[in-house]
mmCIF file of C-alpha atoms in Angstrom:
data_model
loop_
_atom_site.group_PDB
_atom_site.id
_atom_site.type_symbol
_atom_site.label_atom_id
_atom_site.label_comp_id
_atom_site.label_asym_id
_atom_site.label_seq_id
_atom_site.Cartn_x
_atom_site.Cartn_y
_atom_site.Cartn_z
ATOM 1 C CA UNK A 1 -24.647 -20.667 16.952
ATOM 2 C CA UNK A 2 -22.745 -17.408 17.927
ATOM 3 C CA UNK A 3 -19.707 -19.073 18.613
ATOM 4 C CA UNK A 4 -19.596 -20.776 15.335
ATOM 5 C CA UNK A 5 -20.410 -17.736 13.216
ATOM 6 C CA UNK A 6 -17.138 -16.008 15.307
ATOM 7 C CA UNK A 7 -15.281 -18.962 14.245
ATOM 8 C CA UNK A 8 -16.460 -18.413 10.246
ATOM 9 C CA UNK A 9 -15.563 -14.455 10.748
ATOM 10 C CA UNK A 10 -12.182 -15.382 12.118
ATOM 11 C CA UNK A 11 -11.378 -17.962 9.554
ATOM 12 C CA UNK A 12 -12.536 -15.423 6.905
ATOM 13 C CA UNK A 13 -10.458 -12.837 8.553
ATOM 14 C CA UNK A 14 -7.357 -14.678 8.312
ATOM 15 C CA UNK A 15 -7.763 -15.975 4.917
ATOM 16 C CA UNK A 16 -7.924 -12.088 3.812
ATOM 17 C CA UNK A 17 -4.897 -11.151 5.557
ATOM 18 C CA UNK A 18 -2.844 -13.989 4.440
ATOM 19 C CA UNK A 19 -4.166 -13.258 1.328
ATOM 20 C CA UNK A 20 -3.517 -9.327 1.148
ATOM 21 C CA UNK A 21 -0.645 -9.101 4.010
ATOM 22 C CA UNK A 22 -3.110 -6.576 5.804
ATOM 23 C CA UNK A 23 -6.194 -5.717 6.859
ATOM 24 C CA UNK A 24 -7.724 -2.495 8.644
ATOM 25 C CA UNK A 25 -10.376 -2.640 11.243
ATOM 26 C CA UNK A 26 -12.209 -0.416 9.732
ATOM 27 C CA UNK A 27 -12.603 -2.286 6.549
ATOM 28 C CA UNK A 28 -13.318 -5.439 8.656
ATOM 29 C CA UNK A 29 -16.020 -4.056 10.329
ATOM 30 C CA UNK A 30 -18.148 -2.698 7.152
ATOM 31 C CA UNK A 31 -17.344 -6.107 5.351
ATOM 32 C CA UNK A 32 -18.974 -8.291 8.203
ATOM 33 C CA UNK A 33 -21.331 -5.722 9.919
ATOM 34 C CA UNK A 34 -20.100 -5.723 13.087
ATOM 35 C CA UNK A 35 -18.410 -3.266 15.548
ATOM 36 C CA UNK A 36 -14.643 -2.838 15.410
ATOM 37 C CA UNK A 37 -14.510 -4.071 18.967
ATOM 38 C CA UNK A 38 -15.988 -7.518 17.608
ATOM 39 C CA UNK A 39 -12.866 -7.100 14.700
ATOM 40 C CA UNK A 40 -10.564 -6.320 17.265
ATOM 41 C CA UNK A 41 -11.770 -9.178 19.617
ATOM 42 C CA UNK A 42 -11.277 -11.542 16.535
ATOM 43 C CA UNK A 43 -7.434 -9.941 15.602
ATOM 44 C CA UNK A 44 -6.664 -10.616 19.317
ATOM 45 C CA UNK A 45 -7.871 -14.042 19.086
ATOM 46 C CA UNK A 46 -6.208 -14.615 15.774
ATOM 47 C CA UNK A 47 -3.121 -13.341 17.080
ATOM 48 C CA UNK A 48 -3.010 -15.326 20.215
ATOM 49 C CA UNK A 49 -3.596 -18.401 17.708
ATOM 50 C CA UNK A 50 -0.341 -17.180 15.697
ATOM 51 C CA UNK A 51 -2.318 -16.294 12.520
ATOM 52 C CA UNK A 52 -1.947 -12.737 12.274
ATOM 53 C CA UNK A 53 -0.179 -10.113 13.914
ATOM 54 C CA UNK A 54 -2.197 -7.295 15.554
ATOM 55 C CA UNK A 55 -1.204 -4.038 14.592
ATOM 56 C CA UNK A 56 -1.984 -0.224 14.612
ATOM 57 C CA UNK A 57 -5.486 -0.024 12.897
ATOM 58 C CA UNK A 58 -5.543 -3.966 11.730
ATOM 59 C CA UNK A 59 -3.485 -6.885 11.269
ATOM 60 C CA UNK A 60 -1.444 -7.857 9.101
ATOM 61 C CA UNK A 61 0.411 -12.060 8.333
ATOM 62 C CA UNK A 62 2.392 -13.241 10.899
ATOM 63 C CA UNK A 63 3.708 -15.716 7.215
ATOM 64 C CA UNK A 64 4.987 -14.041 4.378
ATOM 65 C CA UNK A 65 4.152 -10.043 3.268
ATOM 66 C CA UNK A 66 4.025 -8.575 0.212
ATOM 67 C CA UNK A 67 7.047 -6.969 0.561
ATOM 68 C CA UNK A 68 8.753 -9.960 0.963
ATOM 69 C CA UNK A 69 7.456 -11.992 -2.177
ATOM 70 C CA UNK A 70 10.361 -13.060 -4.501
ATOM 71 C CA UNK A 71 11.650 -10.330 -6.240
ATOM 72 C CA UNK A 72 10.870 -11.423 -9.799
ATOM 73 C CA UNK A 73 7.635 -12.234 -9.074
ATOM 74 C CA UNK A 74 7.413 -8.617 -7.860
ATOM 75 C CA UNK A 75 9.115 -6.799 -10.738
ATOM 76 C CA UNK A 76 6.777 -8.287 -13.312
ATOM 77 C CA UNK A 77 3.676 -6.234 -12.410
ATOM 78 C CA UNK A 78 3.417 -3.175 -13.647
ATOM 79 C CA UNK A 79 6.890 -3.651 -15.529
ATOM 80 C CA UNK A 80 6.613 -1.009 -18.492
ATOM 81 C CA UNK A 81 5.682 1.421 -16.181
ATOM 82 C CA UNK A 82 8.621 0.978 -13.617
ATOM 83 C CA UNK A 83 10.855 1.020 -17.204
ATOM 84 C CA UNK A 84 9.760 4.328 -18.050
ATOM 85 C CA UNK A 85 9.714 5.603 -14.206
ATOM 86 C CA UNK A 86 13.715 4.389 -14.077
ATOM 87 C CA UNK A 87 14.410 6.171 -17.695
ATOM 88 C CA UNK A 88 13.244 9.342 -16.858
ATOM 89 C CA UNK A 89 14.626 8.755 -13.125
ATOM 90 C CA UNK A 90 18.003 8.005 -15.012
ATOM 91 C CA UNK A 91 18.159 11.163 -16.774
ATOM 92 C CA UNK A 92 17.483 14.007 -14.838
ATOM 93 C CA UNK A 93 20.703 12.759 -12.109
ATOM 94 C CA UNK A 94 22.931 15.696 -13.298
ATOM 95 C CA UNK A 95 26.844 14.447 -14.017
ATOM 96 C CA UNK A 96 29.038 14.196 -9.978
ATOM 97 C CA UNK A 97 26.091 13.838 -8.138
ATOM 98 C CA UNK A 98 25.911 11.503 -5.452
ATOM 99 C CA UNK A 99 22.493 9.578 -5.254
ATOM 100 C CA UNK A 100 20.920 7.209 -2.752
ATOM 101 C CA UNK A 101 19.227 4.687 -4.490
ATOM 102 C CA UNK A 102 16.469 2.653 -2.221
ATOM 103 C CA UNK A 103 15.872 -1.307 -2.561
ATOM 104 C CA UNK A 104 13.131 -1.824 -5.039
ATOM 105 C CA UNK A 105 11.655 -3.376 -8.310
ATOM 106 C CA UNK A 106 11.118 0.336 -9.803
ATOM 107 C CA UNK A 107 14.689 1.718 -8.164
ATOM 108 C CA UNK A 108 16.558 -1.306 -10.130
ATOM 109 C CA UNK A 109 15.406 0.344 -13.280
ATOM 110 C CA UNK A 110 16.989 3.453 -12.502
ATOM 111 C CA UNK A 111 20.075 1.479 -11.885
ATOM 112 C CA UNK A 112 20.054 -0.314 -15.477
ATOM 113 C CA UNK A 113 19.519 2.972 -16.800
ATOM 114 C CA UNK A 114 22.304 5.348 -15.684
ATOM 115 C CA UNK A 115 24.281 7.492 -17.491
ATOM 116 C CA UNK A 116 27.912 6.304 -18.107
ATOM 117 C CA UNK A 117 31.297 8.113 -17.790
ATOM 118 C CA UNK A 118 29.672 11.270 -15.767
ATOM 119 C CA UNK A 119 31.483 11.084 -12.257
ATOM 120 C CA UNK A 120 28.295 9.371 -10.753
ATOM 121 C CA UNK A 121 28.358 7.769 -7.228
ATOM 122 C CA UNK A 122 25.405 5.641 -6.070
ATOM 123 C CA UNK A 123 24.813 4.711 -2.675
ATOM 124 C CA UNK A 124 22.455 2.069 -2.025
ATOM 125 C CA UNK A 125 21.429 -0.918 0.489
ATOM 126 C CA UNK A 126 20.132 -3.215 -2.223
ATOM 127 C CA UNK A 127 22.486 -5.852 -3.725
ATOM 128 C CA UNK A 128 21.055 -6.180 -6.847
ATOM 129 C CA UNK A 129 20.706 -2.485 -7.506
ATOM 130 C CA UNK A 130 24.774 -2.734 -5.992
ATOM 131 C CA UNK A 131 25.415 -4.629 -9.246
ATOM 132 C CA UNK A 132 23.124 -3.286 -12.039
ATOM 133 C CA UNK A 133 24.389 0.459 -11.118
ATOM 134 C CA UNK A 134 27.848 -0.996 -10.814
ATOM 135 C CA UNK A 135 28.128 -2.683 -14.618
ATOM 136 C CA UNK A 136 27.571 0.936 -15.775
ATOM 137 C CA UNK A 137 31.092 2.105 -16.375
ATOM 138 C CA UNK A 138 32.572 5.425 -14.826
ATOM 139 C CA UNK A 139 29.730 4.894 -11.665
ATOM 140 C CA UNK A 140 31.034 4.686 -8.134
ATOM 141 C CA UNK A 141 29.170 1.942 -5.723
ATOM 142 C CA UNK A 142 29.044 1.570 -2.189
ATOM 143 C CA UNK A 143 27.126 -0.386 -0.318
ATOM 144 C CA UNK A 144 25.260 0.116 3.072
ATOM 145 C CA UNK A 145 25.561 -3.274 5.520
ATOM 146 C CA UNK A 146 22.723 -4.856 7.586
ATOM 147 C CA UNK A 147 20.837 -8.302 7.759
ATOM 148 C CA UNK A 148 20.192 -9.282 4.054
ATOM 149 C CA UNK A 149 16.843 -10.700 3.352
ATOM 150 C CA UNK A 150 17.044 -12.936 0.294
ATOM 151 C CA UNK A 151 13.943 -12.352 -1.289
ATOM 152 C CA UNK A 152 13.960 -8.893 -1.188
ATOM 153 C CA UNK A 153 18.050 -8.805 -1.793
ATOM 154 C CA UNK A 154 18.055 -5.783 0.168
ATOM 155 C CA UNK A 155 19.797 -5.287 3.405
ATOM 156 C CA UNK A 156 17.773 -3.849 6.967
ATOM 157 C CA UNK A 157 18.848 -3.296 9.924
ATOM 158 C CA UNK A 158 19.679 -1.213 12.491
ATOM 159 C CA UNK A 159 23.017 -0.729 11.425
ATOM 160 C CA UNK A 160 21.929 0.632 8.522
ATOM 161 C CA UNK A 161 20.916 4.141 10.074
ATOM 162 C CA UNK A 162 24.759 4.234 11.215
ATOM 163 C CA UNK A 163 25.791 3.753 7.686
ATOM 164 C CA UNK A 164 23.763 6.317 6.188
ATOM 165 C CA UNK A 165 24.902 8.830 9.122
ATOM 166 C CA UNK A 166 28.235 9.510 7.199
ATOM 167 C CA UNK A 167 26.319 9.990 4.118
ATOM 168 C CA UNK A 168 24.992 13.071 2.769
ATOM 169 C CA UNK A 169 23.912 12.566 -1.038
ATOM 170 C CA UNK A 170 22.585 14.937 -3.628
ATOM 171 C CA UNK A 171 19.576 12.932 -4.387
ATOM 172 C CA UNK A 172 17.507 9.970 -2.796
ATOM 173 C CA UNK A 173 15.111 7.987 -5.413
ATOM 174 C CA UNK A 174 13.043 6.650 -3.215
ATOM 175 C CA UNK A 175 10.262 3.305 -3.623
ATOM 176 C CA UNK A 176 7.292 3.028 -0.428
ATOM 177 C CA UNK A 177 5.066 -0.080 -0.800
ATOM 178 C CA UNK A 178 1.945 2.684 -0.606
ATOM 179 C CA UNK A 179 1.296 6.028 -0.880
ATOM 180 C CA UNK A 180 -1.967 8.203 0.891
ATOM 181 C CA UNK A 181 -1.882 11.831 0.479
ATOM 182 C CA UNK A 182 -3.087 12.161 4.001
ATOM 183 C CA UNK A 183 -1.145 9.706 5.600
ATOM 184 C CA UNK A 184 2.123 9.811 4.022
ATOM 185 C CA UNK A 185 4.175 7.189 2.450
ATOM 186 C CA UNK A 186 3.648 3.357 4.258
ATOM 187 C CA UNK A 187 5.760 0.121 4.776
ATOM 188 C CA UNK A 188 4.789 -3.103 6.003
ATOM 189 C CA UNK A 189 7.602 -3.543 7.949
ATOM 190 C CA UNK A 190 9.008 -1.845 11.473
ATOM 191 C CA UNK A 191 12.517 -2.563 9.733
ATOM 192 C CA UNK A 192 12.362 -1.522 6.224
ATOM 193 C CA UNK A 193 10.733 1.902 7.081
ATOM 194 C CA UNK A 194 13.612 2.383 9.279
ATOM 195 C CA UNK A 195 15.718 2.131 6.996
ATOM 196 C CA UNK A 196 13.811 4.532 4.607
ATOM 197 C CA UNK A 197 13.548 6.752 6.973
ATOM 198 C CA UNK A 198 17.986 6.706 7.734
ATOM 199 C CA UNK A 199 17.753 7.067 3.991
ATOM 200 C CA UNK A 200 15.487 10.290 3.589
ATOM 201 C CA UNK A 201 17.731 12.093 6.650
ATOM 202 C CA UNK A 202 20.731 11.614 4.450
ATOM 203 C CA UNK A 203 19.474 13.299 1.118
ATOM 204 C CA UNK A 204 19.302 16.681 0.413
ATOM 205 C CA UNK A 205 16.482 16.184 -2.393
ATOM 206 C CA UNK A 206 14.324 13.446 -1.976
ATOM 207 C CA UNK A 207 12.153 11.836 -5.239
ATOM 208 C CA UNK A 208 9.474 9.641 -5.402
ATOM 209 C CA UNK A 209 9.450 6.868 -7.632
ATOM 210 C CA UNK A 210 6.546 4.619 -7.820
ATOM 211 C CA UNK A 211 4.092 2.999 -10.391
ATOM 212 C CA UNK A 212 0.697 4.322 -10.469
ATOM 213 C CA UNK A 213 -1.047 1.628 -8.137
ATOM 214 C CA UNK A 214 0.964 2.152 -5.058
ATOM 215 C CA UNK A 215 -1.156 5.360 -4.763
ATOM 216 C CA UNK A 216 -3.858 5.204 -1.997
ATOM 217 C CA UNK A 217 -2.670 2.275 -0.487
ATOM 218 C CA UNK A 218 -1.564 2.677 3.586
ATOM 219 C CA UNK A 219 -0.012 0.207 5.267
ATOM 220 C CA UNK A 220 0.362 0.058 8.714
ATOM 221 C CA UNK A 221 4.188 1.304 9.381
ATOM 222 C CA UNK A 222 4.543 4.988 8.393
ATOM 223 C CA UNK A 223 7.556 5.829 6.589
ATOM 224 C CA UNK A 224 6.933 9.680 6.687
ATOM 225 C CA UNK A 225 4.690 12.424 5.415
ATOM 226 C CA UNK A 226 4.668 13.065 1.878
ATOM 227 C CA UNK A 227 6.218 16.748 2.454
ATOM 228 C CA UNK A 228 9.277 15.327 2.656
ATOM 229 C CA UNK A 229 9.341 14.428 -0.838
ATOM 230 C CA UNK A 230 10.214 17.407 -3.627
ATOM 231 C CA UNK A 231 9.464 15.243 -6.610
ATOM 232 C CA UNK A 232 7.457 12.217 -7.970
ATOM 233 C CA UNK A 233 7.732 10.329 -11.116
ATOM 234 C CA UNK A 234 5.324 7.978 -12.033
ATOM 235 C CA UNK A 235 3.018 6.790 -14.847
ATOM 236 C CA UNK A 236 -0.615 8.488 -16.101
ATOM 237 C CA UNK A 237 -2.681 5.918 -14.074
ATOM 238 C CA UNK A 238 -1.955 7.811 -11.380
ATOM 239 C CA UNK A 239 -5.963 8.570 -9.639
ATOM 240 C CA UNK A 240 -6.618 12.356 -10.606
ATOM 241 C CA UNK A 241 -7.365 13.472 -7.298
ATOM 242 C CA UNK A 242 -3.700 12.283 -5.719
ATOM 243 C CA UNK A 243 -2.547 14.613 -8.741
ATOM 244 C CA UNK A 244 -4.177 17.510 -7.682
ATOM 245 C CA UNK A 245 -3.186 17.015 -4.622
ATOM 246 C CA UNK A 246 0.574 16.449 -5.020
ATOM 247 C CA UNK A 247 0.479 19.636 -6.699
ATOM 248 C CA UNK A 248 -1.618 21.498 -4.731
ATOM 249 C CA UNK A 249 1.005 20.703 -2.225
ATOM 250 C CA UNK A 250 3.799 22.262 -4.911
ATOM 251 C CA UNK A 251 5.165 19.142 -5.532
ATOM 252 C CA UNK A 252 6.975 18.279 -9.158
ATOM 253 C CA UNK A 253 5.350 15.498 -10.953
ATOM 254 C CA UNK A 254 6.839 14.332 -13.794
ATOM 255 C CA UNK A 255 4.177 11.421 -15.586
ATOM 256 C CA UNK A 256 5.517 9.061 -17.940
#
């Protein structure tokens, strides 16, 4: 009888993290009332099955992450928001300043948004954002290399930290899959928080630009603490609490 109510847990226990792209032990443990050695027992035997991927305080899908779902698919939630985040991105870059713009469904809109004819140079690793930014006439475009992952249509890499070495740009607008004000801003993956990070060492401001439900979610991969970041624009859902917070901490928030 044990050994088939492990089985159930496990099979539950995958389901949610293929479901959700990760899971923390913690959460695990109050869910199915059981210790978070049981939990971690179970993520080891999950993992050595190939069904999840242990990690540092869970698991998360050894398949496909949220961060990798098609890119449409990921733009259309939350999409008013992310328009109004990218406006009022768009117009505070000040005319010959050279920004960073990360890979992103919220960073694209800053892209369709820029201001035209004002000496503008955007650096980005993001294809699409390459494009949008680079239909805006009078704006500059280059392009950081790496491995390109299609659904994402951004590019990661190693190589991308030696790209963004020679760089030193005015402003970063940057997008983090979650944000907890104790924890910092999160990733899902070892790769695209490196690259995050090679982008915040190469900006001189750095602003936050996220919808409203990226806010207490904390993924496994830090990207960084949030004191790195000077600014943050994003819409009135944001929970009051994080708002305090952010500027108890003196940083700006602009809602929209």
């Amino acid at each position: 009888m044990a050994r088939l109510i492990n089985q159930r847990r496990r099979e539950s226990i995958a389901r949610l993290v293929r479901k959700t792209g990760f899971v923390r032990t913690s959460e695990l443990s109050g869910r199915f009332g059981v210790s978070t050695v049981t939990i971690r027992q179970d993520i080891d035997a999950l993992s050595a099955d190939g069904l999840v991927q242990r990690t540092y305080g869970g698991a998360i899908s050894q398949f496909e992450s949220i961060e990798d779902t098609a890119f449409d698919l990921r733009s259309a939630a939350n999409s008013a928001a992310k328009i109004r985040i990218g406006r009022a991105a768009a117009q505070s870059i000040r005319p010959g300043q050279t920004v960073l713009l990360d890979s992103g469904t919220t960073t694209i809109e800053i892209a369709r948004q820029l201001p035209e004819n004002c000496g503008i140079t955007v650096v980005t690793p993001a294809l699409n954002i390459a494009l949008e930014a680079g239909a805006r006439s009078g704006v500059e475009v280059l392009v950081c290399g790496g491995r390109l992952n299609p659904k994402t249509l951004s590019t990661t890499a190693h190589e991308i930290a030696r790209s963004f070495s020679e760089i030193f740009a005015d402003r970063l607008f940057l997008a983090t899959y979650g944000v907890d004000v104790e924890k910092g801003l999160a990733e899902r993956s070892v790769e695209v928080a490196e690259t995050k990070r090679a982008l915040i060492r190469a900006a001189r401001e750095i602003t936050l630009v996220c919808d409203s439900s990226k806010f207490g979610l904390a993924g496994p991969i830090q990207i960084s603490p949030l004191n790195v970041v000077r600014n943050v624009i994003t819409d009135d859902g944001i929970p009051p609490a994080d708002l305090a917070w952010l500027r108890s901490e003196r940083i700006a928030v602009e809602l929209v």
